[in-house]
mmCIF file of C-alpha atoms in Angstrom:
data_model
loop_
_atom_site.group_PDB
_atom_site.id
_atom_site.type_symbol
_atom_site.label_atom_id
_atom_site.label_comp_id
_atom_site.label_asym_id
_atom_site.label_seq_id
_atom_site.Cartn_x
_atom_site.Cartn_y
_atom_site.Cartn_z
ATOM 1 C CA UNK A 28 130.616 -1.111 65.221
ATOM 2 C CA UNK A 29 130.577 -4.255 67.934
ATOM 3 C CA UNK A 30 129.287 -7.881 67.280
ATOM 4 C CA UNK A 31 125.814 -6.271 68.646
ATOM 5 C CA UNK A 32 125.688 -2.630 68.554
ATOM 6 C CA UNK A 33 126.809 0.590 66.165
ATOM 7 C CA UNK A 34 128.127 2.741 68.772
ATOM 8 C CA UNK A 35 128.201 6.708 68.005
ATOM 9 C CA UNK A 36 130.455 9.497 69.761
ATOM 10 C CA UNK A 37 129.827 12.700 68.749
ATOM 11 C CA UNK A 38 133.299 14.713 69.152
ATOM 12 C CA UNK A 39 133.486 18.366 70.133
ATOM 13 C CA UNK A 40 136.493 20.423 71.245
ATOM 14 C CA UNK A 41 138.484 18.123 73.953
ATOM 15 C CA UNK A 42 135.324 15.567 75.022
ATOM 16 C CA UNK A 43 132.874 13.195 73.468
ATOM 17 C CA UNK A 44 129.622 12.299 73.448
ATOM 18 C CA UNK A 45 127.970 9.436 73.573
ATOM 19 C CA UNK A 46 124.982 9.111 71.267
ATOM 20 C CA UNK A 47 124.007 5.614 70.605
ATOM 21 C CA UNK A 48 123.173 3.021 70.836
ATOM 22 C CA UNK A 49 120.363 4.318 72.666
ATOM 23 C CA UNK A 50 119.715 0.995 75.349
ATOM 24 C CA UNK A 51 118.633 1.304 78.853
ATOM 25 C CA UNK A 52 121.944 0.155 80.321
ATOM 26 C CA UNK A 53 123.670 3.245 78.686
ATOM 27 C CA UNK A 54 120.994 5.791 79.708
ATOM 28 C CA UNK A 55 123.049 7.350 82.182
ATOM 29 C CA UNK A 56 125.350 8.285 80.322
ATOM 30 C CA UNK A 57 123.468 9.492 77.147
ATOM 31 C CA UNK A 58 124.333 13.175 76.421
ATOM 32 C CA UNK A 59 127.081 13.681 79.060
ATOM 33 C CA UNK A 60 130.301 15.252 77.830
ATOM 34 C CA UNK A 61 133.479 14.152 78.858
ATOM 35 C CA UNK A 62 136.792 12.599 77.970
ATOM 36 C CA UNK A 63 137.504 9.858 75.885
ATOM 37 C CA UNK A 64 138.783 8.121 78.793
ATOM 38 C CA UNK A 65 135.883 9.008 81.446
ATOM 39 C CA UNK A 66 133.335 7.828 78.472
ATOM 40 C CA UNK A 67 134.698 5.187 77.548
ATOM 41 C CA UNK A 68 136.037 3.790 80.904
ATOM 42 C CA UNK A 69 132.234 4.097 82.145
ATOM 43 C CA UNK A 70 130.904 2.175 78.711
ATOM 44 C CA UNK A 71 133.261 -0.761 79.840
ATOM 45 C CA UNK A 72 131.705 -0.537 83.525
ATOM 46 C CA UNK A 73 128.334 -0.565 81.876
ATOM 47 C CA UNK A 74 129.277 -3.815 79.830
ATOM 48 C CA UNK A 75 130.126 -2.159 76.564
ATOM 49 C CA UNK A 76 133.650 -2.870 76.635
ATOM 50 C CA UNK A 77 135.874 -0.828 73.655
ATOM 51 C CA UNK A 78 139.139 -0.969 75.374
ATOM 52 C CA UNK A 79 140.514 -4.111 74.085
ATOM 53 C CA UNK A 80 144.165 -5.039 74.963
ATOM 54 C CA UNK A 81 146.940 -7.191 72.999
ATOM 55 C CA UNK A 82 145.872 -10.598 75.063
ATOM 56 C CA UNK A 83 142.539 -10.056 73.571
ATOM 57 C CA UNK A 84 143.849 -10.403 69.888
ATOM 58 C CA UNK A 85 144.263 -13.965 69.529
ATOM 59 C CA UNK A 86 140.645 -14.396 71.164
ATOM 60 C CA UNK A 87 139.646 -12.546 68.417
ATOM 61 C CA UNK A 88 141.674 -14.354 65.776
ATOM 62 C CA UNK A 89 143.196 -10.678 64.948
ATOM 63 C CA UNK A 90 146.818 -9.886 64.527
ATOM 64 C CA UNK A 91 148.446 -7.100 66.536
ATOM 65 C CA UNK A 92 150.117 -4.775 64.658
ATOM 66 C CA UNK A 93 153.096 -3.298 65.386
ATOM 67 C CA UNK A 94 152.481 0.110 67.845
ATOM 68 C CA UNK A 95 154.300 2.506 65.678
ATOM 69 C CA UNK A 96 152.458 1.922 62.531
ATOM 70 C CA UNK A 97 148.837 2.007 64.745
ATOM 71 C CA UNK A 98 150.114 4.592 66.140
ATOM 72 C CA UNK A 99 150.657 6.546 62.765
ATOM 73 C CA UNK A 100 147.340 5.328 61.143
ATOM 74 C CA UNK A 101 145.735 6.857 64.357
ATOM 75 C CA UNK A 102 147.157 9.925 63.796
ATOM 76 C CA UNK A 103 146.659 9.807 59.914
ATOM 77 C CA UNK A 104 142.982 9.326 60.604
ATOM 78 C CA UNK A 105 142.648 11.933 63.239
ATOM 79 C CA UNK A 106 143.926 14.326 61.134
ATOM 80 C CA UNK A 107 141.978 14.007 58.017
ATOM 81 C CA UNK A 108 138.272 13.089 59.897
ATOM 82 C CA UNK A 109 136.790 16.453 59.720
ATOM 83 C CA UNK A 110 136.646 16.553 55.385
ATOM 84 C CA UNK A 111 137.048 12.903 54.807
ATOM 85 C CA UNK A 112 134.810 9.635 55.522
ATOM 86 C CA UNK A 113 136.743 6.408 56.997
ATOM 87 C CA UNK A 114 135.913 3.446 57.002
ATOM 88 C CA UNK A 115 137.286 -0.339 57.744
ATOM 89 C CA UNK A 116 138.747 -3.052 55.308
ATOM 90 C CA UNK A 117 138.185 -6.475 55.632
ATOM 91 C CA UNK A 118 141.885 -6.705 53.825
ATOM 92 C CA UNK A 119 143.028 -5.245 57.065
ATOM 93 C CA UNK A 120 143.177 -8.060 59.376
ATOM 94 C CA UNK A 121 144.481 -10.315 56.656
ATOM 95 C CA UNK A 122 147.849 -7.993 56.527
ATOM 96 C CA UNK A 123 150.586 -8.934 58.801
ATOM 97 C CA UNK A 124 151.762 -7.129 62.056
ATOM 98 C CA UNK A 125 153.711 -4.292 59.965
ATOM 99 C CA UNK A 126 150.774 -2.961 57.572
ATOM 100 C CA UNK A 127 147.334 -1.615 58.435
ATOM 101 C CA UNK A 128 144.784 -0.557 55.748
ATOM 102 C CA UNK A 129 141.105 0.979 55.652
ATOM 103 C CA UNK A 130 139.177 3.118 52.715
ATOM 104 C CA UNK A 131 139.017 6.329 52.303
ATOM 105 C CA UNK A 132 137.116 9.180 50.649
ATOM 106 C CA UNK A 133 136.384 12.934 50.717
ATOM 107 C CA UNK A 134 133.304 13.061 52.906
ATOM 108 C CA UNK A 135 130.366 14.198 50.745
ATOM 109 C CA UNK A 136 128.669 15.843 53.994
ATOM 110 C CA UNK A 137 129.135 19.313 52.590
ATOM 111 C CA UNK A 138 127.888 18.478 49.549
ATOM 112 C CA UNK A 139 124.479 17.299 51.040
ATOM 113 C CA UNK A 140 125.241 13.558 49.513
ATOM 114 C CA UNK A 141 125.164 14.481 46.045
ATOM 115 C CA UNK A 142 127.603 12.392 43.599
ATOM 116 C CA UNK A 143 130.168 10.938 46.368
ATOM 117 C CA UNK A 144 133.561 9.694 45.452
ATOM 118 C CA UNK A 145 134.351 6.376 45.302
ATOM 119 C CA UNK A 146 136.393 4.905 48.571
ATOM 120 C CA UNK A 147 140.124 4.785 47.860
ATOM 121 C CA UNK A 148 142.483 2.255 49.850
ATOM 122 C CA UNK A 149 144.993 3.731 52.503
ATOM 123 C CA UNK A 150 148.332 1.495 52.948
ATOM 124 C CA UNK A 151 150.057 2.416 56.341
ATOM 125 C CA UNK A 152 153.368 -0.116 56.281
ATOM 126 C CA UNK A 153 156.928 -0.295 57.509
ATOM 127 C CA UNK A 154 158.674 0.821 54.778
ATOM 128 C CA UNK A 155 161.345 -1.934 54.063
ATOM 129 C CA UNK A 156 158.550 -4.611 53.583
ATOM 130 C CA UNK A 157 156.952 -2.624 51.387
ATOM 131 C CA UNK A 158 156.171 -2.873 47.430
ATOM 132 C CA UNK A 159 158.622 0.114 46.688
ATOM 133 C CA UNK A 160 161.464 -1.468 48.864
ATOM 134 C CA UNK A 161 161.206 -4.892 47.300
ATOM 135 C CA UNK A 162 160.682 -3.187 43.715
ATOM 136 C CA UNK A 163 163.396 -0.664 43.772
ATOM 137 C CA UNK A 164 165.841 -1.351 46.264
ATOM 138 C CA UNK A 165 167.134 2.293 47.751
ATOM 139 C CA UNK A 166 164.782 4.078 46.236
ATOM 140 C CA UNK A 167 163.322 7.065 47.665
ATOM 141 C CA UNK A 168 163.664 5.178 51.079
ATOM 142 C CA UNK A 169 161.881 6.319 54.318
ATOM 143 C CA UNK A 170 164.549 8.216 56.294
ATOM 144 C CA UNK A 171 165.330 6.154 59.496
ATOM 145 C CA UNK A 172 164.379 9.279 61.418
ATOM 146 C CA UNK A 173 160.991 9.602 59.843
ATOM 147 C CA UNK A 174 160.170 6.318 61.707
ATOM 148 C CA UNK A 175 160.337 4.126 58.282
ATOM 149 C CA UNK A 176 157.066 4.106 57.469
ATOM 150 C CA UNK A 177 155.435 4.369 53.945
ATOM 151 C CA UNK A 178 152.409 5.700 53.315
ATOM 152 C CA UNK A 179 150.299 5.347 49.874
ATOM 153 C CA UNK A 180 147.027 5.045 48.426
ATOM 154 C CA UNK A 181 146.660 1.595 46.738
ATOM 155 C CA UNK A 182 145.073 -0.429 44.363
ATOM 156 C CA UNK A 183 143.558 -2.450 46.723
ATOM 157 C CA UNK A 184 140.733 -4.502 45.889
ATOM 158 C CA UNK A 185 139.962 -2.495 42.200
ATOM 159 C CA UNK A 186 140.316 -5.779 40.418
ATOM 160 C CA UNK A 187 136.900 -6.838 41.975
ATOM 161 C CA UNK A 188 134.487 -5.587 45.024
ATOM 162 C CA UNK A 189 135.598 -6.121 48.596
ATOM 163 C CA UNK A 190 133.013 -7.703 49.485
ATOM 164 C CA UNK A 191 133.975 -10.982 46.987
ATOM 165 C CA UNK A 192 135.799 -13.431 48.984
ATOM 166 C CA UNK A 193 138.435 -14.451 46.566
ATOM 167 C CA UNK A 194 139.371 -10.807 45.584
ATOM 168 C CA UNK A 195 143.065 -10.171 46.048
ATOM 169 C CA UNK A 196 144.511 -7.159 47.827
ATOM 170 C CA UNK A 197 147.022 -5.305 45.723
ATOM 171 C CA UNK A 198 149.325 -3.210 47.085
ATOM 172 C CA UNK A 199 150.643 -1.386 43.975
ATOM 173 C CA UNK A 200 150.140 2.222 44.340
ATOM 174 C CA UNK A 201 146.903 4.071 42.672
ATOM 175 C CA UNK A 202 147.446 5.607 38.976
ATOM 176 C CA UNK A 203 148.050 8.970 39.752
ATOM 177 C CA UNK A 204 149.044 8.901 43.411
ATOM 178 C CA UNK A 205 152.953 8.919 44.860
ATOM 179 C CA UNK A 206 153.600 7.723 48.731
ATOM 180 C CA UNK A 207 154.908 9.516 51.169
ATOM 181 C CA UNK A 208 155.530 9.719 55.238
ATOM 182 C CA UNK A 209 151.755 10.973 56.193
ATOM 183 C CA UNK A 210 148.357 10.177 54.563
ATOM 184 C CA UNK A 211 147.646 13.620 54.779
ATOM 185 C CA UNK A 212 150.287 13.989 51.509
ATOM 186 C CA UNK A 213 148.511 11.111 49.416
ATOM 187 C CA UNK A 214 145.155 12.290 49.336
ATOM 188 C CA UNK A 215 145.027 15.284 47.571
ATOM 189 C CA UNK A 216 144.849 13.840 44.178
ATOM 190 C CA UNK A 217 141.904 11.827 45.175
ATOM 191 C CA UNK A 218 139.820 15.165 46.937
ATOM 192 C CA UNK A 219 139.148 18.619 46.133
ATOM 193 C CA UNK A 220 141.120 21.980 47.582
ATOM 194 C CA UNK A 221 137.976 22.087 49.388
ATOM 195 C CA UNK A 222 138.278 19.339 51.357
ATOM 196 C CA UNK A 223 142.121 19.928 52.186
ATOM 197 C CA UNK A 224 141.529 23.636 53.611
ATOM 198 C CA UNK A 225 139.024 22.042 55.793
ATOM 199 C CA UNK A 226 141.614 19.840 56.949
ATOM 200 C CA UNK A 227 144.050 22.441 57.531
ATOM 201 C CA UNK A 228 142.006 24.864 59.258
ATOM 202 C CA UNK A 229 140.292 22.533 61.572
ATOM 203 C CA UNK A 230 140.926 22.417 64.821
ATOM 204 C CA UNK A 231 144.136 20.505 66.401
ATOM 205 C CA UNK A 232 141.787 19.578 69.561
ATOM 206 C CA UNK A 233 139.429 17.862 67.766
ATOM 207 C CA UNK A 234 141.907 15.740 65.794
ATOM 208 C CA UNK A 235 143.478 15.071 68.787
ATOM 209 C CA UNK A 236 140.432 14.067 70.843
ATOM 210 C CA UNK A 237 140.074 11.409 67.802
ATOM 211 C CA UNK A 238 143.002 10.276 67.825
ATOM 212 C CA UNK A 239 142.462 9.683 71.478
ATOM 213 C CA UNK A 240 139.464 7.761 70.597
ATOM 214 C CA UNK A 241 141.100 5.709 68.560
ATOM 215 C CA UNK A 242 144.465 4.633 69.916
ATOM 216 C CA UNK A 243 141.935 3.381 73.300
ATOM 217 C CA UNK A 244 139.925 1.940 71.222
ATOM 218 C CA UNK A 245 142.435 -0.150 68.844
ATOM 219 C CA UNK A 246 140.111 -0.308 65.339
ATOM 220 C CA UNK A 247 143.483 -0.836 63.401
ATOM 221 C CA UNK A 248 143.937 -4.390 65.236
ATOM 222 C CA UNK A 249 140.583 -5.084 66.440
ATOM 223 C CA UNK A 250 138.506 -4.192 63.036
#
């Protein structure tokens, strides 16, 4: 979602395609399937520009987070799209450079919208400036080589609704959920087995054409 417009891509196999918002200006390229690059390259031609770079953070009064842990919410997200529904957290761009957050529930799509989950909070953080690290020093640390990054569902804003200015972000981990190194491990105690084998058996192209989509188009720093 821009300033002005909701823009949609539909994803299939290795391409995208755009379908709104449906303006003149973007006519052209209504319908047309290509790669997240072409697409999005031509939007930014067209004057819908979704490639935003680092210089354009402070513009934007937005912190840039640090690459690795974008880079793992990216794939995080890519990975568990195709059974559960993303979306952003205002908490996000109050975080510093080494923690990204959105919500997060099992998508009720295949359950034609009946009796949806509430939306969880995903933590994505560098692990030694995380709760756990300042709580229990050495204690089930993030292995160097696993890239030191922690990631947990949290309390988030449960002591009062996001959308209340003066709620406070917690970052104490959910009853009944344990961190780990991929978002993909935290979840199941918040979905069904249902939504997990969809997950597993989806395709690796598609996750990886959103992932795509989202490390051009930066919603972790920009959102």
């Amino acid at each position: 979602v821009t300033p002005r417009f909701q823009v949609v891509l539909h994803i299939s196999g290795s391409n995208c395609t755009l379908v709104a918002p449906d303006i003149p200006e973007l006519s052209k390229l209504k319908g047309i399937s290509q790669s997240p690059a072409q697409l999005l390259a031509k939007l930014s031609r067209s004057g819908l520009h979704l490639l935003p770079m680092d210089s354009d953070a402070a513009k934007m009064e937005r912190t840039v987070k640090m690459h690795n842990i974008e880079e793992r919410a990216c794939g995080d997200v890519s990975i568990l799209s195709t059974a559960f529904s993303i979306e952003s957290s205002r908490f996000n761009s109050l975080l510093g450079r080494g923690q990204i957050c959105y919500e997060i529930r099992e998508s009720d799509t295949f359950t034609g919208g009946c009796d949806p989950s509430p939306m969880a909070t995903a933590l994505v953080e560098i692990d030694s400036e995380s709760a756990s690290a300042r709580n229990a020093p050495g204690a089930k640390e993030v292995p160097a080589h696993c890239g030191n990054i922690r990631c947990s569902i949290v309390k988030g804003a449960e002591e009062g609704p996001e959308s209340v200015p003066d709620t406070k972000f917690n970052t104490a981990a959910k009853d009944g959920t344990e961190s780990s190194l991929f978002m993909s491990q935290c979840v199941p105690s918040l979905s069904s087995s249902e939504a997990m084998e969809r997950v597993w058996s989806s395709s690796p192209l598609i996750s990886e054409t959103v992932k795509q989509v989202l490390e051009l188009t930066r919603p972790f720093t920009f959102c």
